[in-house]
Amino acid sequence: MVRQGFKTVREGLEASFPLRLYHKAKRHFWDPQGIDFSVDKESFAAMGGAQRRAFLHLASLFLAGEEAVTLDLLPLVQVIAREGRLEEEMFLTTFLLDEAKHVEFFHVLTHEVAQGGDLEGFHGESYRRIFYEELHRAMNRLLQDPSPEAQVEAAVTYNVIVEGVLAETGYHAYRRAAEVVGERGLGLPGTLEGVGYVQRDESRHIAYGLYLLSRHLAQDPSLWGVLERRMDQLLPLALGVVQEIFAAYPEGFPLELEVGEFVGYAVDQFQKRYRRLQLARGQGLQEIERIALEAEG
Ligand code: FE
Ligand code: FE
């Protein structure tokens, strides 16, 4: 195989939406090692066993989730590189580093700050279906099958459901739980600082995923059926993840959170992404850029 030439030499980089996300990622760089967890450590030590366990439960789902998305992203990066989409690949290099930092952050939080015990026991059936099976399968399918259908299935699973619905709902739970213990004088400033950074990173990842899906829809509107089927297939599993967290505490979740609020939050996230994708349906590539830029602000 011979390379046909180089874009940077021929025409230069394109000031596209993915390149903007790439610049944004560099500006918002943070280091998990720079977070001060000293107050959080004292708070976790002073917390009752049930509350600490509930925090670890949430953190354990994040920790494994971040490991999964770190390990499973590479097939997509390879597909994008093979298609010669340089600006998108440049963004994806920051994306992969972000996920590695998220693993690091939740690793420190669970193993060092909150002193976790059995973390695997927190993974329920729906969680396992998504993170052990569906995500892994959809991403690794790209190694053999880089077709637009396979890319749509991968992006719906990874960016829309895992990042856009589950992770977003998880941050909301973290904040609310931190509020509850905070009212009793147990502050978690390091945790909240890190969760804030992680969420900001994730918003770029989701924005890229929506852009990628919109780009495919612009090139082939018939892919909407693939997208919709995958969304419908994964929504019950995503809601199952939320429900099984609460089901693990039949006498009530120790951090005073209510299942209804979080199922509702997850459904809202799902609908928000769905509407964004509907907006992109039937639009040309230029319009896709405009919609993505407008949503980014
Ligand atoms: Fe992440
Ligand atoms: Fe992410």
Coordinates of C-alpha atoms and ligand atoms in Angstrom, one line a residue:
M1 CA 0.0 0.0 0.0
V2 CA 1.2 3.5 -0.9
R3 CA 0.0 6.7 0.7
Q4 CA -1.6 9.1 -1.8
G5 CA -0.4 12.3 -0.2
F6 CA -0.7 14.3 2.9
K7 CA -3.6 16.6 3.8
T8 CA -1.5 19.0 5.9
V9 CA 0.9 19.5 3.0
R10 CA -1.8 19.8 0.3
E11 CA -4.5 21.9 2.0
G12 CA -3.8 22.2 5.7
L13 CA -5.9 21.3 8.7
E14 CA -9.6 22.0 8.4
A15 CA -11.1 24.2 11.1
S16 CA -13.8 21.7 11.7
F17 CA -15.9 20.9 14.8
P18 CA -13.6 17.9 15.8
L19 CA -10.6 20.2 15.6
R20 CA -12.3 22.7 17.9
L21 CA -13.0 19.9 20.4
Y22 CA -9.3 19.0 20.2
H23 CA -8.3 22.5 21.1
K24 CA -10.8 22.6 23.9
A25 CA -9.4 19.4 25.3
K26 CA -5.9 20.9 25.4
R27 CA -7.1 24.0 27.1
H28 CA -9.0 22.0 29.8
F29 CA -6.2 19.8 30.7
W30 CA -6.1 18.5 34.3
D31 CA -4.1 16.0 36.3
P32 CA -5.7 13.5 38.7
Q33 CA -2.5 13.6 40.8
G34 CA -3.1 17.3 41.4
I35 CA -6.3 16.7 43.3
D36 CA -6.1 17.1 47.1
F37 CA -8.2 14.3 48.7
S38 CA -7.1 14.9 52.3
V39 CA -10.5 16.2 53.5
D40 CA -12.3 13.4 51.5
K41 CA -10.2 10.8 53.3
E42 CA -11.3 12.1 56.7
S43 CA -14.9 12.2 55.6
F44 CA -15.0 8.7 54.3
A45 CA -13.3 7.5 57.5
A46 CA -16.0 9.3 59.6
M47 CA -18.9 8.0 57.5
G48 CA -21.1 5.2 58.6
G49 CA -20.4 1.8 56.9
A50 CA -23.6 1.8 54.9
Q51 CA -23.0 5.3 53.5
R52 CA -19.4 4.6 52.6
R53 CA -20.5 1.4 50.9
A54 CA -23.1 3.2 48.8
F55 CA -20.4 5.7 47.7
L56 CA -18.2 2.8 46.8
H57 CA -21.0 1.2 44.9
L58 CA -21.4 4.2 42.6
A59 CA -17.6 4.6 42.3
S60 CA -17.1 0.9 41.4
L61 CA -19.5 1.2 38.5
F62 CA -17.5 4.2 37.3
L63 CA -14.2 2.6 37.8
A64 CA -15.0 -0.5 35.7
G65 CA -16.9 1.7 33.2
E66 CA -13.8 3.9 32.7
E67 CA -11.6 0.9 32.3
A68 CA -14.0 -0.5 29.7
V69 CA -14.2 2.7 27.6
T70 CA -10.4 3.0 27.8
L71 CA -9.8 -0.5 26.6
D72 CA -12.6 -0.5 24.0
L73 CA -12.0 2.9 22.3
L74 CA -9.0 1.9 20.1
P75 CA -10.9 0.1 17.3
L76 CA -12.8 3.4 16.6
V77 CA -9.6 5.4 16.5
Q78 CA -8.2 2.9 14.0
V79 CA -11.3 3.2 11.8
I80 CA -11.1 7.0 11.8
A81 CA -7.4 6.9 11.1
R82 CA -7.9 4.5 8.2
E83 CA -10.5 6.8 6.7
G84 CA -7.9 9.6 6.8
R85 CA -9.9 11.8 9.1
L86 CA -6.9 13.6 10.6
E87 CA -8.8 16.3 12.6
E88 CA -11.1 13.6 14.2
E89 CA -8.1 11.4 15.0
M90 CA -6.3 14.4 16.6
F91 CA -9.3 14.8 18.9
L92 CA -9.5 11.1 19.6
T93 CA -5.9 11.1 20.9
T94 CA -7.1 13.5 23.7
F95 CA -10.2 11.4 24.2
L96 CA -8.2 8.3 24.9
L97 CA -5.9 10.1 27.4
D98 CA -9.0 11.5 29.1
E99 CA -10.4 8.0 29.7
A100 CA -7.0 6.9 31.1
K101 CA -7.2 9.8 33.5
H102 CA -10.7 8.9 34.5
V103 CA -9.5 5.3 35.3
E104 CA -6.8 6.9 37.5
F105 CA -9.1 9.2 39.3
F106 CA -11.7 6.6 40.2
H107 CA -8.9 4.1 41.1
V108 CA -7.4 6.6 43.6
L109 CA -10.9 7.4 44.9
T110 CA -12.0 3.8 45.4
H111 CA -8.7 2.1 46.5
E112 CA -6.9 4.9 48.4
V113 CA -9.4 7.5 49.5
A114 CA -12.6 5.5 50.3
Q115 CA -10.6 2.3 51.1
G116 CA -12.8 0.0 49.0
G117 CA -13.3 -3.7 49.7
D118 CA -15.1 -6.0 47.2
L119 CA -15.8 -3.8 44.3
E120 CA -16.9 -6.4 41.8
G121 CA -19.9 -7.5 43.8
F122 CA -21.5 -4.2 42.9
H123 CA -21.9 -5.1 39.2
G124 CA -25.5 -6.2 38.6
E125 CA -27.0 -8.0 35.7
S126 CA -27.8 -5.0 33.5
Y127 CA -24.5 -3.4 34.2
R128 CA -22.8 -6.6 33.1
R129 CA -24.8 -6.8 30.0
I130 CA -23.7 -3.3 28.9
F131 CA -20.1 -3.2 30.1
Y132 CA -19.0 -6.8 29.8
E133 CA -21.0 -7.6 26.7
E134 CA -22.7 -4.9 24.5
L135 CA -20.0 -2.2 24.6
H136 CA -17.1 -4.7 24.2
R137 CA -18.8 -6.4 21.3
A138 CA -19.9 -3.2 19.5
M139 CA -16.5 -1.6 19.7
N140 CA -14.5 -4.7 18.8
R141 CA -16.8 -5.5 15.8
L142 CA -15.1 -2.5 14.2
L143 CA -11.8 -4.4 14.0
Q144 CA -13.4 -6.6 11.3
D145 CA -16.2 -4.5 10.1
P146 CA -15.6 -0.7 9.8
S147 CA -19.0 -0.2 7.9
P148 CA -21.1 2.9 8.7
E149 CA -23.7 0.5 10.3
A150 CA -21.1 -0.9 12.7
Q151 CA -19.8 2.7 13.4
V152 CA -23.4 3.8 14.2
E153 CA -23.9 0.9 16.5
A154 CA -20.6 1.6 18.2
A155 CA -21.2 5.3 18.7
V156 CA -24.8 4.8 20.0
T157 CA -23.5 2.2 22.6
Y158 CA -20.4 4.1 23.6
N159 CA -21.2 7.8 23.3
V160 CA -25.0 8.0 23.6
I161 CA -25.8 5.2 26.1
V162 CA -22.7 4.7 28.2
E163 CA -21.4 8.3 28.2
G164 CA -24.6 10.3 27.5
V165 CA -27.1 8.4 29.6
L166 CA -25.2 6.3 32.3
A167 CA -22.2 8.5 33.1
E168 CA -24.3 11.6 33.1
T169 CA -26.8 10.1 35.5
G170 CA -23.9 8.9 37.6
Y171 CA -22.5 12.4 38.1
H172 CA -25.9 13.6 39.1
A173 CA -26.0 10.8 41.7
Y174 CA -22.5 11.7 43.0
R175 CA -23.4 15.3 43.4
R176 CA -26.6 14.6 45.2
A177 CA -24.9 12.0 47.5
A178 CA -22.1 14.5 48.3
E179 CA -24.7 17.1 49.2
V180 CA -26.4 14.7 51.6
V181 CA -23.2 13.9 53.5
G182 CA -22.0 17.5 53.2
E183 CA -25.0 18.6 55.2
R184 CA -23.7 16.5 58.0
G185 CA -20.3 18.2 57.8
L186 CA -18.6 15.5 55.8
G187 CA -17.1 17.4 52.8
L188 CA -15.9 15.7 49.7
P189 CA -14.1 18.6 47.9
G190 CA -11.6 16.4 46.0
T191 CA -14.2 14.0 44.8
L192 CA -16.4 16.8 43.5
E193 CA -13.5 18.6 41.9
G194 CA -12.5 15.4 40.0
V195 CA -16.1 14.5 39.1
G196 CA -16.4 18.1 37.6
Y197 CA -13.4 17.6 35.4
V198 CA -14.5 14.1 34.3
Q199 CA -17.9 15.4 33.4
R200 CA -16.4 18.3 31.4
D201 CA -14.3 15.7 29.5
E202 CA -17.3 13.5 28.9
S203 CA -19.3 16.4 27.4
R204 CA -16.6 16.6 24.7
H205 CA -16.8 12.9 24.1
I206 CA -20.6 12.9 23.8
A207 CA -20.4 15.9 21.5
Y208 CA -18.0 14.0 19.2
G209 CA -20.2 10.9 19.3
L210 CA -23.2 13.0 18.2
Y211 CA -21.2 14.6 15.5
L212 CA -20.0 11.2 14.2
L213 CA -23.5 9.9 14.2
S214 CA -24.8 13.0 12.5
R215 CA -22.1 12.8 9.9
H216 CA -23.1 9.2 9.1
L217 CA -26.8 10.2 8.9
A218 CA -25.9 13.0 6.5
Q219 CA -24.1 10.6 4.2
D220 CA -26.8 7.9 4.4
P221 CA -30.2 8.8 5.9
S222 CA -31.2 5.1 5.9
L223 CA -28.9 4.6 8.9
W224 CA -31.5 6.2 11.1
G225 CA -33.1 2.8 11.4
V226 CA -29.9 1.2 12.7
L227 CA -29.5 4.1 15.2
E228 CA -33.0 3.9 16.4
R229 CA -33.0 0.2 16.8
R230 CA -29.8 0.3 18.9
M231 CA -31.1 3.1 21.1
D232 CA -34.3 1.2 21.8
Q233 CA -32.4 -2.0 22.4
L234 CA -30.1 -0.4 25.0
L235 CA -32.5 1.9 26.8
P236 CA -34.0 -0.8 29.0
L237 CA -30.5 -2.0 30.0
A238 CA -29.4 1.5 30.9
L239 CA -32.5 2.0 33.1
G240 CA -31.9 -1.5 34.5
V241 CA -28.4 -0.3 35.7
V242 CA -30.1 2.6 37.6
Q243 CA -32.8 0.3 39.0
E244 CA -30.5 -2.4 40.2
I245 CA -28.4 0.0 42.2
F246 CA -31.4 0.9 44.3
A247 CA -32.7 -2.7 44.3
A248 CA -29.5 -3.6 46.2
Y249 CA -30.8 -1.6 49.2
P250 CA -34.3 -2.9 49.9
E251 CA -34.5 -0.9 53.1
G252 CA -33.7 2.3 51.2
F253 CA -30.5 3.7 49.6
P254 CA -28.2 4.9 52.5
L255 CA -27.6 8.3 50.9
E256 CA -31.2 9.3 50.8
L257 CA -31.5 9.1 47.0
E258 CA -34.7 8.0 45.4
V259 CA -34.8 5.6 42.4
G260 CA -37.5 7.6 40.6
E261 CA -35.4 10.8 40.4
F262 CA -32.6 8.9 38.7
V263 CA -34.6 6.9 36.3
G264 CA -36.3 10.1 35.3
Y265 CA -32.9 11.8 34.9
A266 CA -31.6 8.9 32.7
V267 CA -34.7 9.1 30.5
D268 CA -34.2 12.9 30.2
Q269 CA -30.7 12.4 29.0
F270 CA -31.8 9.8 26.5
Q271 CA -34.4 12.0 25.1
K272 CA -32.1 15.0 24.9
R273 CA -29.6 13.0 22.8
Y274 CA -32.4 11.5 20.7
R275 CA -33.8 15.0 19.9
R276 CA -30.3 16.2 18.9
L277 CA -29.9 13.3 16.5
Q278 CA -33.4 13.9 15.1
L279 CA -32.4 17.5 14.4
A280 CA -29.4 16.3 12.4
R281 CA -31.5 13.8 10.4
G282 CA -31.8 14.8 6.8
Q283 CA -29.2 17.6 7.1
G284 CA -26.2 18.1 5.0
L285 CA -22.6 18.1 6.3
Q286 CA -22.4 21.9 6.5
E287 CA -25.6 22.0 8.5
I288 CA -24.2 19.2 10.8
E289 CA -21.2 21.4 11.6
R290 CA -23.4 24.3 12.4
I291 CA -25.7 22.3 14.7
A292 CA -22.7 20.9 16.5
L293 CA -21.1 24.3 16.9
E294 CA -24.3 25.8 18.2
A295 CA -24.8 23.0 20.7
E296 CA -21.2 23.5 22.0
G297 CA -21.8 27.2 22.5
Ligands
FE1 FE -14.6 8.6 31.0
FE2 FE -15.7 9.4 27.9

